[in-house]
Coordinates of C-alpha atoms and ligand atoms in Angstrom, one line a residue:
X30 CA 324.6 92.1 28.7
X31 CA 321.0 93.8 28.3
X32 CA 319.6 93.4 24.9
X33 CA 319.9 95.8 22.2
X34 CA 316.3 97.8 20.9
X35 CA 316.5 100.4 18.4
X36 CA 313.5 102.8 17.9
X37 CA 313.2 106.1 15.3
X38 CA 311.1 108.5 14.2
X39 CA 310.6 109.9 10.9
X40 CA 312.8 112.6 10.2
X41 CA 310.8 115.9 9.7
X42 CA 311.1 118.1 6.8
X43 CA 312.2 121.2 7.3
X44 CA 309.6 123.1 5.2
X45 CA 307.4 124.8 7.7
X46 CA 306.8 124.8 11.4
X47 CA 306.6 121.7 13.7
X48 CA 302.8 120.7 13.9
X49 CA 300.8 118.0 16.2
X50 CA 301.2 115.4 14.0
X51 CA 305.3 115.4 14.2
X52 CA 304.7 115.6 17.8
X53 CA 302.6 112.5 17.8
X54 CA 304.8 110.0 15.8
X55 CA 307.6 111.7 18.1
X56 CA 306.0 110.6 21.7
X57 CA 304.6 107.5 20.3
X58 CA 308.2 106.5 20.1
X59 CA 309.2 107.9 22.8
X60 CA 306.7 105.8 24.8
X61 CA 308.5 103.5 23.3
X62 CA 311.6 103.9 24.1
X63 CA 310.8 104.6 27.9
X64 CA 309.2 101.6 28.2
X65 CA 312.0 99.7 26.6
X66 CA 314.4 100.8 29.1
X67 CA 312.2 100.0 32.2
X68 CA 312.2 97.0 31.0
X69 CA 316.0 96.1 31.1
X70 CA 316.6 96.9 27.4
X71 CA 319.8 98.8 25.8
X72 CA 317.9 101.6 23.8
X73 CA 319.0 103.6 20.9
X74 CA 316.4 105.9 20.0
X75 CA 316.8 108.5 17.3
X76 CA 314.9 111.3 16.3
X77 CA 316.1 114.6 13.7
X78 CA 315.3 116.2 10.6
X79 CA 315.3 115.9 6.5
X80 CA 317.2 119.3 5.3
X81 CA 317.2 118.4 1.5
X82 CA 315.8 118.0 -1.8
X83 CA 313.4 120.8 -3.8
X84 CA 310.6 121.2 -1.1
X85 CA 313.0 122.8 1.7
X86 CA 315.0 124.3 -1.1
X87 CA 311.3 126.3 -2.5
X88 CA 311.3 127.5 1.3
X89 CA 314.2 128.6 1.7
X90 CA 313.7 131.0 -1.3
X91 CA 310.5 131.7 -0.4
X92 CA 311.9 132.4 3.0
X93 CA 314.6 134.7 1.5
X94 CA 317.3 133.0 3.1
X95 CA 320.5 130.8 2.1
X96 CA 319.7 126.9 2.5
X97 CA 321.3 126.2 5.0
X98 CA 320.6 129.3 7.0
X99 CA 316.9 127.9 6.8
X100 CA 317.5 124.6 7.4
X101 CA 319.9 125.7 10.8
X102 CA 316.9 127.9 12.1
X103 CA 313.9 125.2 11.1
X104 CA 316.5 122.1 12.4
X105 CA 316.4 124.1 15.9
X106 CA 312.7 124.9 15.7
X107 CA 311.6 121.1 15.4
X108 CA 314.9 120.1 18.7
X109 CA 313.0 122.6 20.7
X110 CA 309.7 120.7 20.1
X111 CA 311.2 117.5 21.0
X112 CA 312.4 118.3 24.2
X113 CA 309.3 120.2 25.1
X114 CA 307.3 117.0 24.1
X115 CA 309.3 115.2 26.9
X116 CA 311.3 113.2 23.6
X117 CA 314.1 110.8 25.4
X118 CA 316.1 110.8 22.0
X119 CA 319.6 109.4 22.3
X120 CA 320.8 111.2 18.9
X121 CA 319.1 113.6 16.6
X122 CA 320.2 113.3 13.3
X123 CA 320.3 116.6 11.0
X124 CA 320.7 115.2 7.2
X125 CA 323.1 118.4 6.4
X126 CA 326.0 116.6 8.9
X127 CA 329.4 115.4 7.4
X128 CA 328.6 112.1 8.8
X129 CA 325.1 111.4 6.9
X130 CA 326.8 112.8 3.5
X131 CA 329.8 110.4 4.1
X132 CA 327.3 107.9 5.3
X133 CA 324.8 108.4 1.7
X134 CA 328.0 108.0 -0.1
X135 CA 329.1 104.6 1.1
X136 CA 325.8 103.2 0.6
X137 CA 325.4 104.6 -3.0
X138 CA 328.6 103.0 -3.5
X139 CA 327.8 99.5 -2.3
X140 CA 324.4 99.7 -4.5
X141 CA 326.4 100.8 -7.5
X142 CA 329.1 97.6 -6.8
X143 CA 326.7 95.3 -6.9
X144 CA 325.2 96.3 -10.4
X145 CA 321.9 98.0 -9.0
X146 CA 322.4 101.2 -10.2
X147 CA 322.6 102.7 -14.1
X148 CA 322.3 106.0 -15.9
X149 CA 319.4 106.9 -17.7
X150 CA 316.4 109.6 -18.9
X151 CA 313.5 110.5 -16.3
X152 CA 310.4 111.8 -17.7
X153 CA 307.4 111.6 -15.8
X154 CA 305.8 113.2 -12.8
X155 CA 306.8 114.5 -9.8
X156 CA 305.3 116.0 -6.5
X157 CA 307.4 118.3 -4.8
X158 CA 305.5 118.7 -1.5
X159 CA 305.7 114.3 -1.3
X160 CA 309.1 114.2 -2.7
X161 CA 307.8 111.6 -4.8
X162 CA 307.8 110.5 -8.5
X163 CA 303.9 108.6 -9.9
X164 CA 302.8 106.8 -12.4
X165 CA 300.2 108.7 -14.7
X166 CA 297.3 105.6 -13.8
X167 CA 297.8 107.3 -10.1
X168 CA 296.7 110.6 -10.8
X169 CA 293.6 112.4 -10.8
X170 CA 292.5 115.0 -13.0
X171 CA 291.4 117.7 -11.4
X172 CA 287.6 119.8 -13.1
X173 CA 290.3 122.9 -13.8
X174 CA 292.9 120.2 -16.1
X175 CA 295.6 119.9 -13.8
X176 CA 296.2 116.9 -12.4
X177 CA 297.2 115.9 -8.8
X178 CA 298.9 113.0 -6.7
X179 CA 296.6 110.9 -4.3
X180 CA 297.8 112.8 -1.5
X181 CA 296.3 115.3 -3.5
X182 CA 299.7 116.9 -3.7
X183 CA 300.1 119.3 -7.0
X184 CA 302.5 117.6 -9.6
X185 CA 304.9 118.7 -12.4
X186 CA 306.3 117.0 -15.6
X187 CA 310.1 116.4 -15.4
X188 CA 312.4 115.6 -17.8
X189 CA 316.5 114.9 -16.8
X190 CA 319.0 113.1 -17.2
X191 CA 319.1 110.5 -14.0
X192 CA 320.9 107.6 -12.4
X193 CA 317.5 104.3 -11.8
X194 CA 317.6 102.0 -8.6
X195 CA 316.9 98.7 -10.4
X196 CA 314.0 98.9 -8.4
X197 CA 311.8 96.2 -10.8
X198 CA 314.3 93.5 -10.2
X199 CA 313.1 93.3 -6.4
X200 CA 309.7 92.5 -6.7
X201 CA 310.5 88.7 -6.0
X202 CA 312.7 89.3 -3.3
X203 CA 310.7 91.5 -1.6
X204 CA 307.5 89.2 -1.4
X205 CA 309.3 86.9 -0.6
X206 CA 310.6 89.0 2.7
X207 CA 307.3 90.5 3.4
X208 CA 306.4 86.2 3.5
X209 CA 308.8 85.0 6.0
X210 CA 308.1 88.5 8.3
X211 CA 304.5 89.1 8.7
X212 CA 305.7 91.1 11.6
X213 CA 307.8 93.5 9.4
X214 CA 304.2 95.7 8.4
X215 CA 302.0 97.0 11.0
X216 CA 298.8 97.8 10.9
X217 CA 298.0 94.6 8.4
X218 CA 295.7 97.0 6.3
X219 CA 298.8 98.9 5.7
X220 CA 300.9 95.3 4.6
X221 CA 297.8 93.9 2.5
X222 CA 298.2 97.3 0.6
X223 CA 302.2 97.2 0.3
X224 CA 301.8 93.6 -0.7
X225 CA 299.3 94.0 -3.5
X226 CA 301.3 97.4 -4.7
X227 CA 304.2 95.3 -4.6
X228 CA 302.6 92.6 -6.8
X229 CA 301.3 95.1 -9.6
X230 CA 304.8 95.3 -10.4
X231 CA 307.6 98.1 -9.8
X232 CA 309.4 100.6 -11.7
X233 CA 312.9 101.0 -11.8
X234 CA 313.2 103.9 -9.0
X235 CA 314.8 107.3 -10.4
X236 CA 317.5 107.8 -7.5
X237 CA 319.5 111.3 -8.4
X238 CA 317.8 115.0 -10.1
X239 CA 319.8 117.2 -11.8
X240 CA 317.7 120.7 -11.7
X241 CA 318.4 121.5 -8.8
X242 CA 321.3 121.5 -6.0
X243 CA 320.5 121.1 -2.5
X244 CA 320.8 117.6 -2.2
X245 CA 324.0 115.5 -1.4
X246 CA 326.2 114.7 -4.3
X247 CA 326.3 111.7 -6.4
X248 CA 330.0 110.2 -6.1
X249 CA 331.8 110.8 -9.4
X250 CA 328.8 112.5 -10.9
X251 CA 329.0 115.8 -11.3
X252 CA 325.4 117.9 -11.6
X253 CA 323.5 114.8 -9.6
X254 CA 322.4 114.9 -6.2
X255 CA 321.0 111.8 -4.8
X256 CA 317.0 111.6 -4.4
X257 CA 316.0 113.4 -1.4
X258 CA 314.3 109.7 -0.2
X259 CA 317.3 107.8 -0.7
X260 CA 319.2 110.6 1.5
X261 CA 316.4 110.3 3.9
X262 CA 316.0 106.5 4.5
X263 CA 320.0 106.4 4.8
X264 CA 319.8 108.5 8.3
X265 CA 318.7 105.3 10.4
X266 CA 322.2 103.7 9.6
X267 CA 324.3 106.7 9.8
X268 CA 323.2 107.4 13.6
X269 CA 324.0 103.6 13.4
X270 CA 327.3 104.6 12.7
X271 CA 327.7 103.3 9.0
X272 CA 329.6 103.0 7.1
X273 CA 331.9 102.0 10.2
X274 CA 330.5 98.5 10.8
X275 CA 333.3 98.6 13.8
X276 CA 331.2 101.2 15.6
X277 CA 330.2 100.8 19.2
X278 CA 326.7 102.0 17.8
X279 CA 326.2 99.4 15.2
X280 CA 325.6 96.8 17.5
X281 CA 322.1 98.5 17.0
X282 CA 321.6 97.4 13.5
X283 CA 319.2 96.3 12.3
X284 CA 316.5 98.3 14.0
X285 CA 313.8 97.1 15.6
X286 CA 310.9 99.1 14.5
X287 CA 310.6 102.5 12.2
X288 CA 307.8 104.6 13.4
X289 CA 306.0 106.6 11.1
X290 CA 302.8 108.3 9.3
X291 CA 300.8 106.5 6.8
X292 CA 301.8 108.9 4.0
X293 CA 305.1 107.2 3.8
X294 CA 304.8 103.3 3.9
X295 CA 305.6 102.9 0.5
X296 CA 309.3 104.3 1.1
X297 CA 310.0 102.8 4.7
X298 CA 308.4 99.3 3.4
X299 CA 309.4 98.7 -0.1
X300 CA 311.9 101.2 -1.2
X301 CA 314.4 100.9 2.4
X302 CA 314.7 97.2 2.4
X303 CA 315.1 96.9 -1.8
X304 CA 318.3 99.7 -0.9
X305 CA 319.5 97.7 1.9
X306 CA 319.0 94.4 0.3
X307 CA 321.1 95.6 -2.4
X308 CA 323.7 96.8 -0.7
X309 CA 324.2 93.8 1.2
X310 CA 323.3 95.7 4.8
X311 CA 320.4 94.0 6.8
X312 CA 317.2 95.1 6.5
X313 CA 315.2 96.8 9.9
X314 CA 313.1 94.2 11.6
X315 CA 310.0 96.1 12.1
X316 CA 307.7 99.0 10.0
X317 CA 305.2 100.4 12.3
X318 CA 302.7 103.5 10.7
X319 CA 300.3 106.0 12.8
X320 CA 297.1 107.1 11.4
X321 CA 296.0 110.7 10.9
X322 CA 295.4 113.2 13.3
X323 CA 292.9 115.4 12.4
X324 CA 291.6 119.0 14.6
X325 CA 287.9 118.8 15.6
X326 CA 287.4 116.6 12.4
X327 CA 289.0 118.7 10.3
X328 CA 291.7 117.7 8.1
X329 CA 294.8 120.4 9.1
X330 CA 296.1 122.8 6.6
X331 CA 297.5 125.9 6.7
X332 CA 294.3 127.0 4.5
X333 CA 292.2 126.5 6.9
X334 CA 294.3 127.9 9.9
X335 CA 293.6 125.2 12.3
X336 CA 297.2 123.7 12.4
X337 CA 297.9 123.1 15.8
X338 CA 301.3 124.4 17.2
X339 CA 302.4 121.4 19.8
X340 CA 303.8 123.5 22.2
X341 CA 300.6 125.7 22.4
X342 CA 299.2 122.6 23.5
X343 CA 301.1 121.6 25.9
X344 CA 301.0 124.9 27.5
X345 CA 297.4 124.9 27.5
X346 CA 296.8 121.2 28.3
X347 CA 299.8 120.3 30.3
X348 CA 302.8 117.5 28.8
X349 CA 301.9 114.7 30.5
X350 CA 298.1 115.2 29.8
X351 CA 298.9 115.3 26.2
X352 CA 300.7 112.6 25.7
X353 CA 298.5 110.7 27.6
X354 CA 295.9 112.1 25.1
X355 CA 297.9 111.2 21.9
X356 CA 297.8 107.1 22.9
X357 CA 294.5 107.1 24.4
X358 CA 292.6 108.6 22.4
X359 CA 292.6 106.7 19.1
X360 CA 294.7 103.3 18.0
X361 CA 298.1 104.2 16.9
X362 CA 297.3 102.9 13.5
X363 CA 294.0 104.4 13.2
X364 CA 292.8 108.3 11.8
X365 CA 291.3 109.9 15.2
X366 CA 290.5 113.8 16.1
X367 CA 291.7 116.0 18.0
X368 CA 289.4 117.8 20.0
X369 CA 289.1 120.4 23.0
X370 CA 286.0 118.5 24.4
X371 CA 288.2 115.1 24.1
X372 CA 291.5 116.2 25.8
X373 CA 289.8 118.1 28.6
X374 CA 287.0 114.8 29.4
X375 CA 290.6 112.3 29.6
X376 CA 292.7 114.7 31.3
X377 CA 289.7 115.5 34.2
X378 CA 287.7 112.0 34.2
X379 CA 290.8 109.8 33.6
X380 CA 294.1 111.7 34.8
X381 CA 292.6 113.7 37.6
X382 CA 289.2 111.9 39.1
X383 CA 290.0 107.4 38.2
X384 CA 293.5 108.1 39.0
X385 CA 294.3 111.4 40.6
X386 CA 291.5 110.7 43.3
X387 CA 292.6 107.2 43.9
X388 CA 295.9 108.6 45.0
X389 CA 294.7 111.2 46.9
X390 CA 292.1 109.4 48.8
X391 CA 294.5 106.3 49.6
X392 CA 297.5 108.5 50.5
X393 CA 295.4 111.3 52.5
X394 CA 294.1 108.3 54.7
X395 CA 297.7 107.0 55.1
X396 CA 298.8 110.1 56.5
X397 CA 296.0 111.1 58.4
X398 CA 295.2 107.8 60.2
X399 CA 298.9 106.1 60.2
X400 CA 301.0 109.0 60.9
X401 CA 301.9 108.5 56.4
X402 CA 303.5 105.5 57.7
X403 CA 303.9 102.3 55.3
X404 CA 301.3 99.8 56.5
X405 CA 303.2 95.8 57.0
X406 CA 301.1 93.9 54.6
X407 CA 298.4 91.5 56.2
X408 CA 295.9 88.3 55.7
X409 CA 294.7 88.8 52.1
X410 CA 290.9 87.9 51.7
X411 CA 289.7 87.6 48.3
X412 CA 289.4 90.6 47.0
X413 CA 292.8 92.0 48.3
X414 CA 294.1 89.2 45.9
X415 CA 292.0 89.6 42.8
X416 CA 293.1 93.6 42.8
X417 CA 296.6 92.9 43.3
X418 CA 296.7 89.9 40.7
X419 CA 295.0 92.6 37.9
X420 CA 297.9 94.9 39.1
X421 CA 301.0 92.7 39.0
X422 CA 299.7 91.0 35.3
X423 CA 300.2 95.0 34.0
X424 CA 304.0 94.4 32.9
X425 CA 303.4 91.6 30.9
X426 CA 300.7 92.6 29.6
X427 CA 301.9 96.6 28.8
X428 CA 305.1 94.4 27.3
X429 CA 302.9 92.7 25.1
X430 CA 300.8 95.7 23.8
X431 CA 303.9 98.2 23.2
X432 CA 305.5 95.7 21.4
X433 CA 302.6 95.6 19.0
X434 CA 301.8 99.0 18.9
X435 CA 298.6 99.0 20.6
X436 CA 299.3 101.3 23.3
X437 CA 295.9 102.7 23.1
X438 CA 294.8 98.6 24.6
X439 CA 297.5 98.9 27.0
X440 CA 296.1 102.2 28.7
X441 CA 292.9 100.4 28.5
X442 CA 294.2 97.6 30.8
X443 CA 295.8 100.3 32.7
X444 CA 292.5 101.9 33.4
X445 CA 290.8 98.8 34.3
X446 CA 293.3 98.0 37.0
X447 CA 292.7 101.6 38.2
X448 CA 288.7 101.6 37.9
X449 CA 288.6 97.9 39.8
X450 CA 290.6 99.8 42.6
X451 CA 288.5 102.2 42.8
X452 CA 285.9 99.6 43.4
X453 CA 287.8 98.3 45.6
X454 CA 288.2 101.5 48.2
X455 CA 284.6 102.3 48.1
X456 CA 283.7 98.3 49.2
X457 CA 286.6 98.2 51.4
X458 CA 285.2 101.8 52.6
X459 CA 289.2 102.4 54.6
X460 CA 287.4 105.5 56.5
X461 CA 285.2 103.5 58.0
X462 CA 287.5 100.4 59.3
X463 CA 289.3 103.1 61.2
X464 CA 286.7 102.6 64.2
X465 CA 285.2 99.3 63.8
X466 CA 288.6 97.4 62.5
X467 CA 291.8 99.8 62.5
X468 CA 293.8 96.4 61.9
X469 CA 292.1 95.6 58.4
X470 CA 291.9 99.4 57.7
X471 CA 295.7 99.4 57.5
X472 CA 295.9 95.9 55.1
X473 CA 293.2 97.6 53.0
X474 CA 295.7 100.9 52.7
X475 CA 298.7 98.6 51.8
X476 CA 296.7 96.8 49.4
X477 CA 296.2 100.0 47.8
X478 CA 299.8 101.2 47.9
X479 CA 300.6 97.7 46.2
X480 CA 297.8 98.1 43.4
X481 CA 299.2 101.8 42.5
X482 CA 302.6 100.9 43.0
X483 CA 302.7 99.0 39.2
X484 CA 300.2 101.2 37.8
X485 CA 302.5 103.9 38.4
X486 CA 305.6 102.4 37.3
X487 CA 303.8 101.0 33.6
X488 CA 302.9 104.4 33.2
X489 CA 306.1 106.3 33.5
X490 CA 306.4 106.0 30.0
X491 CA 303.7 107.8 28.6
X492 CA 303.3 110.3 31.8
X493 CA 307.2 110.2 33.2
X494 CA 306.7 113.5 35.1
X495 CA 303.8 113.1 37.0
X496 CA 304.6 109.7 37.1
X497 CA 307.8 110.3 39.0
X498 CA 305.8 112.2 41.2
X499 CA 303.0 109.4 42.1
X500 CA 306.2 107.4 42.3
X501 CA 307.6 109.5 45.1
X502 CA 304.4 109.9 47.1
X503 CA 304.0 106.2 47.1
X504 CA 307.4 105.5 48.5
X505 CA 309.2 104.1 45.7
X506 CA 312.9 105.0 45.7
X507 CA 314.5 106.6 42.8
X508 CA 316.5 103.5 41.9
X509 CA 313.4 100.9 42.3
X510 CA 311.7 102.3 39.5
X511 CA 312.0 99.6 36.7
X512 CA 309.7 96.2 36.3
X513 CA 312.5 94.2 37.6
X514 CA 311.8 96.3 40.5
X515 CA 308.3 95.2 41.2
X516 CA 309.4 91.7 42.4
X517 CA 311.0 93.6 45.8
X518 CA 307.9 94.5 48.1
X519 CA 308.3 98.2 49.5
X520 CA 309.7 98.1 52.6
X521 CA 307.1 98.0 55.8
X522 CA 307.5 101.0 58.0
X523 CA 308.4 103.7 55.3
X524 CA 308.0 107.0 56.0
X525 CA 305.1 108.5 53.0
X526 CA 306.0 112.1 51.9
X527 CA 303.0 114.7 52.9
X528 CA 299.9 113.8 49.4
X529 CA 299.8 116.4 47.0
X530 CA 297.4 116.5 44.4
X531 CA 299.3 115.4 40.9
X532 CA 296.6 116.2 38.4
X533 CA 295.1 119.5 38.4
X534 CA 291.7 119.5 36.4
X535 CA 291.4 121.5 33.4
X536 CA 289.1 124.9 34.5
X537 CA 287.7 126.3 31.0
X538 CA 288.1 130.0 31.9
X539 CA 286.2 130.9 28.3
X540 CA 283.4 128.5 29.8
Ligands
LIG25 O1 307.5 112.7 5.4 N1 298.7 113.0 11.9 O2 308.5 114.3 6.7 P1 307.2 115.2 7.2 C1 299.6 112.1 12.3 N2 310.8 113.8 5.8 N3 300.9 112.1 12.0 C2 301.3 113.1 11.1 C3 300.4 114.0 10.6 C4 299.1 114.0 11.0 N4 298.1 114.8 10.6 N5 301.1 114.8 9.8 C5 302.4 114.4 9.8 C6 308.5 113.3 5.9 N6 302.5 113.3 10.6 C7 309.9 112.8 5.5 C8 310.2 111.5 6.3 S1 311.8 109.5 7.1 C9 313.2 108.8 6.5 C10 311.5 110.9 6.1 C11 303.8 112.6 11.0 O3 307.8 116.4 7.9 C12 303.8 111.2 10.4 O4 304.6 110.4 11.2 O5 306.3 115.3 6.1 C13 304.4 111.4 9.0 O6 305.0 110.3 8.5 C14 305.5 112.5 9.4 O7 304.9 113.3 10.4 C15 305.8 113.2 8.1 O8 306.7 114.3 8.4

């Protein structure tokens, strides 16, 4: 049986419009995923969208339209995005279904069972636009009086009756948890910061609102819906298919790793394993969080107009080149910017000159001087061997990196592989051997095939498209695509398809 991985991505809220940075936590996992399945693994991989609590609510009236009218029309809006990003998902969860109400209420219920839960009085502050409740000590006052969140998110006094997560009795437990997983909080700047948060001491956690109604009900508790955060967390075990442990699907459970933004560590690290731990459900293995995107240094806002639409992008740019871009460019848990100049210099040095050109000079020479016929391999002098070692160490080491996150390092090693081949043809200079040594001419051409052969395959992942393409060009069936695969040499005497170019550059027509 192949073993189990279970990947997710935040669910978005349905506020406003899909922007770059959903699309970027959405193909990091993605990567993710793909890679997981080359490599032999079972994946789950689950994507969707947060419909409740007072910030989609405010939109919907601002919007003029019934709740879930909005939510319907913004839930579609953000699928469409997904599979225009190229998103493999395997569910995408909307938090308005039957299942994630029935799903909220089970788990509300185990909390409450086990003593965790109790009626009370909130009064404090709230953010609408983080969904989240601070301390005074966190705010800042702003010159005008008012004071704001550290997201810099506006906030408002509340006052309600509410039902408190006996969120202060965890602190012990959760140390303790963070202790025997180091692994569970990546990047470690992120898990020094949960750790010391968590040591300060916690608040008991005010877990249902009573001014408002879009929200899912709190069993036997008429007037409270259940925090939109607690509703929200709960998605990655409905799609699990809880409450019904017998499920076919909960042989995913727990998951492997949580994607998501910095802004929300604090829920996905200390909040979702105190709820789970409470309940008596296992806790997910793995907390991974992105850093910020920002647009030609800019911080995006609406305010400022330069919030990027990701399917603009990609119509511009191309997919593949884009998400190629997105885990290049900067470390996954790292700020970086997005930039014109930036994506244009990867997708024409990079994508279409160190590897484009590699492929077309390699495959162009097959099919001119060996009739595209697949060279026998031959006597390997020392540099045949060095390439094809770098080449046939990539699984491992991609395996490593995408485990870790680091899938900026992986392209890296990638590129390395394809920069020493490039080396490699201009020493070997194939156009020459034709006259002097037509023999070693075809063993150089083979070599090459075998060096592009697993960089093409490691990248499918992150470029699947024109990855499937190089794929085909180089001879690879359909069904030999996987790592496993790469053990089995392609078979001597195949028959090349006609090279075609699979990178275009970028031409800047405003240039
Ligand atoms: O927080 N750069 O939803 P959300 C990089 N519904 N990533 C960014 C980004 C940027 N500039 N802006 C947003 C929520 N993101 C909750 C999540 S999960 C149970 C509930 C990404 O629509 C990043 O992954 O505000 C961030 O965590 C997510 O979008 C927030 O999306």
């Amino acid at each position: 049986m192949k073993p189990t991985y279970y990947v997710t991505t935040p669910i978005y809220y349905v506020n406003g419009a899909p922007h770059i940075g959903h699309a970027y936590t959405s193909i990091a996992a993605d990567v993710l995923a793909r890679f997981k399945r080359l490599d032999g693994f079972d994946v789950f991989f689950l994507t969707g969208t947060d419909e409740h609590g007072q910030k989609v609510e405010k939109a919907a009236a601002a919007a003029g339209k019934d709740p879930q009218q909005f939510v319907d029309d913004v839930a579609a809006d953000f699928r469409d995005m997904a599979d225009k990003m190229g998103i493999s998902y395997d569910d995408f969860i909307r938090t308005t279904e039957p299942r994630h109400k029935a799903s909220c209420a089970e788990l509300w219920k185990r909390i409450a069972a086990n003593g965790h839960i109790y009626l009370g009085h909130y009064e404090g502050w709230y953010a609408v636009r983080d969904e989240a409740f601070y301390d005074e000590g966190e705010l800042t006052t702003r010159p005008d009086g008012s004071k704001v969140a550290p997201s810099g998110a506006p906030v408002e006094w509340v006052r309600e009756p509410s039902y408190f997560f006996d969120l202060s009795k965890w602190q012990e437990p959760l140390l303790a948890f963070y202790e025997a997983n180091p692994e569970f909080i990546a990047p470690s700047s992120r898990r020094n910061e949960v750790v010391s948060f968590v040591k300060g001491g916690l608040n008991d956690l005010s877990i249902s609102r009573t001014t408002f109604n879009w929200g899912i009900p709190v069993p036997d508790a008429p007037g409270h819906v259940m925090y939109v955060w607690l509703d929200a967390l709960t998605n990655y075990i409905t799609a699990a298919g809880f409450p019904d442990e017998a499920a076919d699907r909960w042989r995913f459970w727990p998951a492997d790793v949580h994607l998501i933004g910095k802004d929300i560590v604090r829920f996905h690290a200390v909040y979702w394993p105190a709820f789970l731990m409470a309940a008596g459900v296992k806790v997910p293995k793995r907390v991974s969080s992105n850093g910020w995107w920002t647009v030609e240094g800019e911080k995006m806002s609406k305010s400022l107009g330069n919030v990027i639409e990701p399917r603009k992008l990609v119509e511009t740019y191309g997919l593949d080149q884009v998400r190629y871009f997105f885990l290049r460019e900067k470390p996954f848990g790292a700020d970086g910017s997005m930039s014109h100049q930036a994506l244009v210099m990867r997708a024409n040095v990079e994508l279409a000159n160190d590897l484009g050109n590699l492929a077309q000079r390699s495959l162009s020479l097959i099919a001119r001087n060996l009739g595209g016929v697949l060279p026998a391999r031959g006597d390997a002098t020392e540099d045949d061997t060095a390439l094809l070692d770098a080449a046939n160490a990539l699984p491992g080491l991609l395996r490593d990196k995408i485990d870790r996150q680091v899938f900026h390092e992986g392209l890296e090693d990638v590129w390395k592989v394809i920069r020493a081949a490039n080396g490699y043809i201009d020493r070997q200079a194939p156009w020459a051997l034709r006259k002097t040594d037509p023999a070693r001419m075809a063993v150089v051409l083979r070599v090459l095939v075998d060096t592009m052969r697993p960089v093409a395959t490691v990248l499918q992942p992150f470029m699947p498209t024109s990855m499937a393409k190089m794929l085909d060009q180089l001879g690879v069936p359909a069904d030999a695509r996987q790592l496993a695969d790469l053990a089995t040499p392609l078979a001597d005497g195949t028959q090349l398809p006609p090279p075609a170019g699979v990178f275009p550059r970028y031409v800047d027509e405003t240039a």
